[in-house]
């Protein structure tokens, strides 16, 4: 069935930028909201960003607002997370997620998770 594959993670220095990609196979995502979450070692997984089905509505955690941008290309079945001005506290495994509805709601559990991609930011 559906598969999510993240890419674009790596090791960078503080202030650098990265762009993460998430490509979904075997099912179109044009009707679904999509999200990015992250989990640092020893900490709970936390919300980072989400985007509704059309790409016209976006949502961000306060910790990344103004630095990160989420976008999507439904024709390519791909969601992106552009991360600018990276900080050491951004270090985490980043997970792409398919959300069950057309728009993001924090009360609704994630339907599907990707395998994760490591982002490490050194000071």
Short mmCIF file of N, CA and C in Angstrom, two decimals:
data_model
loop_
_atom_site.label_atom_id
_atom_site.label_comp_id
_atom_site.label_asym_id
_atom_site.label_seq_id
_atom_site.Cartn_x
_atom_site.Cartn_y
_atom_site.Cartn_z
N UNK A 1 0.83 -1.20 0.00
CA UNK A 1 0.00 0.00 0.00
C UNK A 1 0.86 1.25 0.00
N UNK A 2 0.38 2.28 0.62
CA UNK A 2 1.04 3.57 0.66
C UNK A 2 2.42 3.50 1.30
N UNK A 3 3.39 4.22 0.72
CA UNK A 3 4.73 4.33 1.26
C UNK A 3 5.17 5.78 1.23
N UNK A 4 5.86 6.21 2.28
CA UNK A 4 6.42 7.54 2.36
C UNK A 4 7.93 7.42 2.49
N UNK A 5 8.67 8.16 1.68
CA UNK A 5 10.12 8.15 1.72
C UNK A 5 10.63 9.57 1.85
N UNK A 6 11.31 9.85 2.97
CA UNK A 6 11.91 11.16 3.19
C UNK A 6 13.35 11.16 2.70
N UNK A 7 13.82 12.33 2.29
CA UNK A 7 15.20 12.50 1.90
C UNK A 7 15.61 13.95 2.15
N UNK A 8 16.91 14.21 2.10
CA UNK A 8 17.41 15.56 2.21
C UNK A 8 18.06 15.91 3.54
N UNK A 9 18.01 15.01 4.50
CA UNK A 9 18.66 15.26 5.77
C UNK A 9 20.17 15.22 5.64
N UNK A 10 20.84 15.68 6.69
CA UNK A 10 22.29 15.69 6.66
C UNK A 10 22.88 16.41 7.85
N UNK A 11 24.19 16.60 7.80
CA UNK A 11 24.93 17.29 8.85
C UNK A 11 25.31 18.67 8.35
N UNK A 12 24.88 19.69 9.07
CA UNK A 12 25.14 21.07 8.68
C UNK A 12 25.56 21.88 9.89
N UNK A 13 26.01 23.09 9.65
CA UNK A 13 26.37 24.01 10.72
C UNK A 13 25.23 24.98 10.99
N UNK A 14 25.22 25.52 12.18
CA UNK A 14 24.21 26.51 12.54
C UNK A 14 24.18 27.64 11.52
N UNK A 15 22.98 28.03 11.14
CA UNK A 15 22.79 29.07 10.14
C UNK A 15 22.60 28.56 8.73
N UNK A 16 22.92 27.29 8.50
CA UNK A 16 22.77 26.70 7.18
C UNK A 16 21.31 26.35 6.88
N UNK A 17 21.07 25.89 5.66
CA UNK A 17 19.74 25.51 5.22
C UNK A 17 19.73 24.09 4.69
N UNK A 18 18.58 23.45 4.80
CA UNK A 18 18.34 22.14 4.22
C UNK A 18 16.92 22.12 3.67
N UNK A 19 16.70 21.31 2.65
CA UNK A 19 15.35 21.06 2.18
C UNK A 19 15.07 19.56 2.23
N UNK A 20 14.06 19.20 3.00
CA UNK A 20 13.63 17.83 3.09
C UNK A 20 12.52 17.57 2.07
N UNK A 21 12.52 16.37 1.53
CA UNK A 21 11.48 15.96 0.59
C UNK A 21 10.81 14.69 1.10
N UNK A 22 9.54 14.57 0.81
CA UNK A 22 8.78 13.37 1.15
C UNK A 22 7.95 12.99 -0.06
N UNK A 23 8.25 11.84 -0.64
CA UNK A 23 7.52 11.36 -1.79
C UNK A 23 6.67 10.16 -1.39
N UNK A 24 5.40 10.20 -1.75
CA UNK A 24 4.45 9.15 -1.40
C UNK A 24 4.19 8.28 -2.62
N UNK A 25 4.27 6.98 -2.43
CA UNK A 25 4.05 6.02 -3.51
C UNK A 25 2.75 5.27 -3.32
N UNK A 26 2.19 4.84 -4.43
CA UNK A 26 1.04 3.93 -4.50
C UNK A 26 -0.30 4.57 -4.17
N UNK A 27 -0.33 5.82 -3.80
CA UNK A 27 -1.59 6.50 -3.55
C UNK A 27 -1.43 7.99 -3.72
N UNK A 28 -2.34 8.65 -4.42
CA UNK A 28 -2.25 10.10 -4.53
C UNK A 28 -2.53 10.76 -3.19
N UNK A 29 -1.90 11.90 -2.96
CA UNK A 29 -2.07 12.62 -1.71
C UNK A 29 -2.79 13.95 -1.91
N UNK A 30 -3.33 14.17 -3.09
CA UNK A 30 -3.92 15.46 -3.42
C UNK A 30 -5.11 15.83 -2.55
N UNK A 31 -5.76 14.85 -1.93
CA UNK A 31 -6.91 15.11 -1.07
C UNK A 31 -6.55 15.17 0.41
N UNK A 32 -5.29 14.97 0.74
CA UNK A 32 -4.87 14.87 2.12
C UNK A 32 -4.02 16.05 2.57
N UNK A 33 -4.24 16.46 3.81
CA UNK A 33 -3.26 17.30 4.46
C UNK A 33 -2.00 16.48 4.73
N UNK A 34 -0.86 17.15 4.79
CA UNK A 34 0.41 16.50 5.06
C UNK A 34 1.13 17.24 6.17
N UNK A 35 2.01 16.54 6.85
CA UNK A 35 2.72 17.18 7.95
C UNK A 35 4.15 16.71 8.09
N UNK A 36 4.91 17.48 8.85
CA UNK A 36 6.25 17.12 9.26
C UNK A 36 6.32 17.15 10.79
N UNK A 37 6.95 16.13 11.36
CA UNK A 37 7.18 16.03 12.79
C UNK A 37 8.65 15.72 13.01
N UNK A 38 9.11 15.93 14.23
CA UNK A 38 10.50 15.60 14.53
C UNK A 38 10.62 15.03 15.93
N UNK A 39 11.68 14.25 16.13
CA UNK A 39 11.93 13.65 17.43
C UNK A 39 13.42 13.69 17.72
N UNK A 40 13.78 14.39 18.78
CA UNK A 40 15.15 14.45 19.24
C UNK A 40 15.41 13.30 20.21
N UNK A 41 16.67 12.89 20.38
CA UNK A 41 16.97 11.79 21.30
C UNK A 41 16.45 12.05 22.71
N UNK A 42 15.74 11.07 23.25
CA UNK A 42 15.22 11.17 24.59
C UNK A 42 14.01 12.07 24.76
N UNK A 43 13.47 12.57 23.66
CA UNK A 43 12.32 13.47 23.74
C UNK A 43 11.14 12.94 22.95
N UNK A 44 9.97 13.50 23.22
CA UNK A 44 8.77 13.10 22.52
C UNK A 44 8.75 13.67 21.10
N UNK A 45 8.08 12.96 20.22
CA UNK A 45 7.89 13.46 18.87
C UNK A 45 7.01 14.70 18.90
N UNK A 46 7.40 15.73 18.17
CA UNK A 46 6.67 16.98 18.20
C UNK A 46 6.30 17.45 16.80
N UNK A 47 5.23 18.20 16.75
CA UNK A 47 4.75 18.78 15.50
C UNK A 47 5.69 19.86 15.02
N UNK A 48 5.94 19.90 13.72
CA UNK A 48 6.78 20.93 13.11
C UNK A 48 5.97 21.81 12.17
N UNK A 49 5.30 21.20 11.20
CA UNK A 49 4.57 21.96 10.20
C UNK A 49 3.53 21.07 9.53
N UNK A 50 2.51 21.70 8.96
CA UNK A 50 1.49 20.98 8.21
C UNK A 50 0.99 21.86 7.07
N UNK A 51 0.38 21.21 6.08
CA UNK A 51 -0.13 21.91 4.91
C UNK A 51 -1.41 21.23 4.47
N UNK A 52 -2.42 22.02 4.11
CA UNK A 52 -3.69 21.43 3.71
C UNK A 52 -3.62 20.90 2.28
N UNK A 53 -4.71 20.33 1.83
CA UNK A 53 -4.73 19.60 0.55
C UNK A 53 -4.32 20.46 -0.64
N UNK A 54 -4.70 21.73 -0.64
CA UNK A 54 -4.43 22.61 -1.78
C UNK A 54 -3.08 23.32 -1.68
N UNK A 55 -2.49 23.31 -0.48
CA UNK A 55 -1.26 24.04 -0.26
C UNK A 55 -1.46 25.49 0.13
N UNK A 56 -2.72 25.94 0.23
CA UNK A 56 -2.99 27.34 0.51
C UNK A 56 -3.02 27.67 2.00
N UNK A 57 -3.10 26.65 2.85
CA UNK A 57 -3.07 26.86 4.29
C UNK A 57 -1.90 26.10 4.88
N UNK A 58 -1.09 26.78 5.68
CA UNK A 58 0.05 26.14 6.33
C UNK A 58 0.05 26.45 7.82
N UNK A 59 0.71 25.59 8.58
CA UNK A 59 0.75 25.69 10.03
C UNK A 59 2.16 25.35 10.49
N UNK A 60 2.63 26.06 11.53
CA UNK A 60 3.98 25.87 12.01
C UNK A 60 4.04 25.90 13.53
N UNK A 61 4.93 25.11 14.07
CA UNK A 61 5.24 25.22 15.48
C UNK A 61 5.93 26.55 15.74
N UNK A 62 5.71 27.11 16.93
CA UNK A 62 6.32 28.39 17.26
C UNK A 62 7.84 28.36 17.15
N UNK A 63 8.43 27.23 17.46
CA UNK A 63 9.88 27.11 17.46
C UNK A 63 10.51 27.23 16.08
N UNK A 64 9.73 27.02 15.03
CA UNK A 64 10.26 27.07 13.67
C UNK A 64 9.64 28.17 12.82
N UNK A 65 8.65 28.85 13.34
CA UNK A 65 7.95 29.88 12.59
C UNK A 65 8.92 30.98 12.15
N UNK A 66 8.84 31.33 10.88
CA UNK A 66 9.73 32.33 10.33
C UNK A 66 11.01 31.78 9.77
N UNK A 67 11.32 30.51 10.07
CA UNK A 67 12.54 29.89 9.57
C UNK A 67 12.25 28.74 8.61
N UNK A 68 11.15 28.01 8.85
CA UNK A 68 10.81 26.85 8.04
C UNK A 68 9.62 27.18 7.14
N UNK A 69 9.58 26.53 5.98
CA UNK A 69 8.47 26.65 5.05
C UNK A 69 8.07 25.27 4.57
N UNK A 70 6.77 25.00 4.56
CA UNK A 70 6.27 23.74 4.03
C UNK A 70 5.56 24.02 2.71
N UNK A 71 5.74 23.13 1.75
CA UNK A 71 5.10 23.28 0.45
C UNK A 71 4.82 21.90 -0.13
N UNK A 72 4.05 21.86 -1.20
CA UNK A 72 3.73 20.57 -1.81
C UNK A 72 3.59 20.70 -3.31
N UNK A 73 3.84 19.59 -4.00
CA UNK A 73 3.64 19.48 -5.43
C UNK A 73 2.81 18.22 -5.63
N UNK A 74 1.51 18.39 -5.76
CA UNK A 74 0.62 17.24 -5.84
C UNK A 74 0.84 16.42 -7.10
N UNK A 75 1.28 17.06 -8.19
CA UNK A 75 1.56 16.33 -9.41
C UNK A 75 2.71 15.34 -9.23
N UNK A 76 3.64 15.67 -8.33
CA UNK A 76 4.77 14.80 -8.04
C UNK A 76 4.55 13.96 -6.79
N UNK A 77 3.39 14.13 -6.15
CA UNK A 77 3.08 13.41 -4.92
C UNK A 77 4.16 13.63 -3.85
N UNK A 78 4.60 14.88 -3.75
CA UNK A 78 5.74 15.20 -2.90
C UNK A 78 5.44 16.41 -2.02
N UNK A 79 5.93 16.36 -0.79
CA UNK A 79 5.85 17.45 0.16
C UNK A 79 7.27 17.84 0.56
N UNK A 80 7.50 19.12 0.75
CA UNK A 80 8.82 19.64 1.08
C UNK A 80 8.81 20.38 2.41
N UNK A 81 9.95 20.38 3.06
CA UNK A 81 10.17 21.23 4.22
C UNK A 81 11.48 21.97 4.02
N UNK A 82 11.38 23.26 3.75
CA UNK A 82 12.56 24.10 3.61
C UNK A 82 12.93 24.64 4.98
N UNK A 83 14.14 24.36 5.41
CA UNK A 83 14.61 24.74 6.74
C UNK A 83 15.76 25.72 6.59
N UNK A 84 15.55 26.94 7.03
CA UNK A 84 16.56 27.97 6.97
C UNK A 84 17.00 28.37 8.38
N UNK A 85 18.14 29.01 8.47
CA UNK A 85 18.67 29.48 9.75
C UNK A 85 18.64 28.39 10.81
N UNK A 86 19.15 27.24 10.46
CA UNK A 86 19.09 26.09 11.35
C UNK A 86 19.87 26.32 12.63
N UNK A 87 19.33 25.79 13.71
CA UNK A 87 19.91 25.90 15.04
C UNK A 87 20.23 24.51 15.57
N UNK A 88 21.17 24.40 16.51
CA UNK A 88 21.46 23.09 17.09
C UNK A 88 20.22 22.41 17.68
N UNK A 89 19.29 23.17 18.21
CA UNK A 89 18.08 22.58 18.77
C UNK A 89 17.14 22.01 17.73
N UNK A 90 17.42 22.24 16.45
CA UNK A 90 16.65 21.61 15.37
C UNK A 90 17.11 20.18 15.10
N UNK A 91 18.19 19.76 15.72
CA UNK A 91 18.71 18.41 15.52
C UNK A 91 17.67 17.38 15.95
N UNK A 92 17.31 16.49 15.04
CA UNK A 92 16.28 15.49 15.30
C UNK A 92 16.14 14.60 14.08
N UNK A 93 15.38 13.53 14.25
CA UNK A 93 14.91 12.76 13.11
C UNK A 93 13.60 13.38 12.67
N UNK A 94 13.50 13.70 11.40
CA UNK A 94 12.32 14.35 10.85
C UNK A 94 11.47 13.33 10.10
N UNK A 95 10.17 13.33 10.41
CA UNK A 95 9.24 12.36 9.85
C UNK A 95 8.16 13.06 9.04
N UNK A 96 7.92 12.55 7.86
CA UNK A 96 6.80 12.98 7.04
C UNK A 96 5.56 12.19 7.44
N UNK A 97 4.39 12.81 7.33
CA UNK A 97 3.16 12.16 7.74
C UNK A 97 2.00 12.50 6.81
N UNK A 98 1.20 11.50 6.52
CA UNK A 98 -0.07 11.69 5.82
C UNK A 98 -1.15 11.87 6.87
N UNK A 99 -1.89 12.95 6.78
CA UNK A 99 -2.97 13.23 7.71
C UNK A 99 -4.30 12.79 7.11
N UNK A 100 -5.27 12.42 7.94
CA UNK A 100 -6.47 11.75 7.44
C UNK A 100 -7.45 12.62 6.66
N UNK A 101 -7.45 13.92 6.88
CA UNK A 101 -8.42 14.78 6.25
C UNK A 101 -7.81 15.76 5.26
N UNK A 102 -8.64 16.70 4.82
CA UNK A 102 -8.20 17.71 3.86
C UNK A 102 -7.38 18.82 4.50
N UNK A 103 -7.53 19.00 5.79
CA UNK A 103 -6.84 20.07 6.49
C UNK A 103 -6.28 19.54 7.80
N UNK A 104 -5.35 20.28 8.36
CA UNK A 104 -4.67 19.87 9.58
C UNK A 104 -5.52 20.16 10.80
N UNK A 105 -5.54 19.21 11.72
CA UNK A 105 -6.13 19.39 13.03
C UNK A 105 -5.26 18.69 14.04
N UNK A 106 -4.82 19.39 15.09
CA UNK A 106 -3.93 18.75 16.07
C UNK A 106 -4.59 17.62 16.85
N UNK A 107 -5.91 17.56 16.85
CA UNK A 107 -6.63 16.52 17.58
C UNK A 107 -6.76 15.21 16.81
N UNK A 108 -6.41 15.21 15.54
CA UNK A 108 -6.60 14.03 14.69
C UNK A 108 -5.28 13.28 14.54
N UNK A 109 -5.24 12.00 14.89
CA UNK A 109 -4.00 11.22 14.77
C UNK A 109 -3.52 11.08 13.34
N UNK A 110 -2.21 10.90 13.19
CA UNK A 110 -1.59 10.69 11.90
C UNK A 110 -1.98 9.33 11.32
N UNK A 111 -2.25 9.29 10.02
CA UNK A 111 -2.58 8.04 9.35
C UNK A 111 -1.35 7.19 9.04
N UNK A 112 -0.33 7.81 8.44
CA UNK A 112 0.86 7.10 8.00
C UNK A 112 2.10 7.92 8.27
N UNK A 113 3.19 7.24 8.64
CA UNK A 113 4.48 7.86 8.90
C UNK A 113 5.53 7.40 7.90
N UNK A 114 6.44 8.29 7.57
CA UNK A 114 7.63 7.90 6.84
C UNK A 114 8.66 7.29 7.76
N UNK A 115 9.79 6.88 7.19
CA UNK A 115 10.83 6.20 7.97
C UNK A 115 11.74 7.17 8.72
N UNK A 116 11.70 8.43 8.36
CA UNK A 116 12.49 9.45 9.03
C UNK A 116 13.80 9.74 8.33
N UNK A 117 14.26 10.98 8.45
CA UNK A 117 15.56 11.39 7.93
C UNK A 117 16.26 12.24 8.99
N UNK A 118 17.54 11.96 9.22
CA UNK A 118 18.29 12.61 10.30
C UNK A 118 18.77 13.99 9.87
N UNK A 119 18.52 14.97 10.73
CA UNK A 119 19.06 16.32 10.57
C UNK A 119 19.91 16.61 11.79
N UNK A 120 21.18 16.94 11.56
CA UNK A 120 22.09 17.26 12.65
C UNK A 120 22.69 18.64 12.39
N UNK A 121 22.55 19.53 13.36
CA UNK A 121 23.04 20.90 13.24
C UNK A 121 24.08 21.13 14.32
N UNK A 122 25.30 21.42 13.91
CA UNK A 122 26.38 21.68 14.85
C UNK A 122 26.57 23.18 15.05
N UNK A 123 27.04 23.56 16.23
CA UNK A 123 27.27 24.95 16.54
C UNK A 123 28.69 25.36 16.23
#
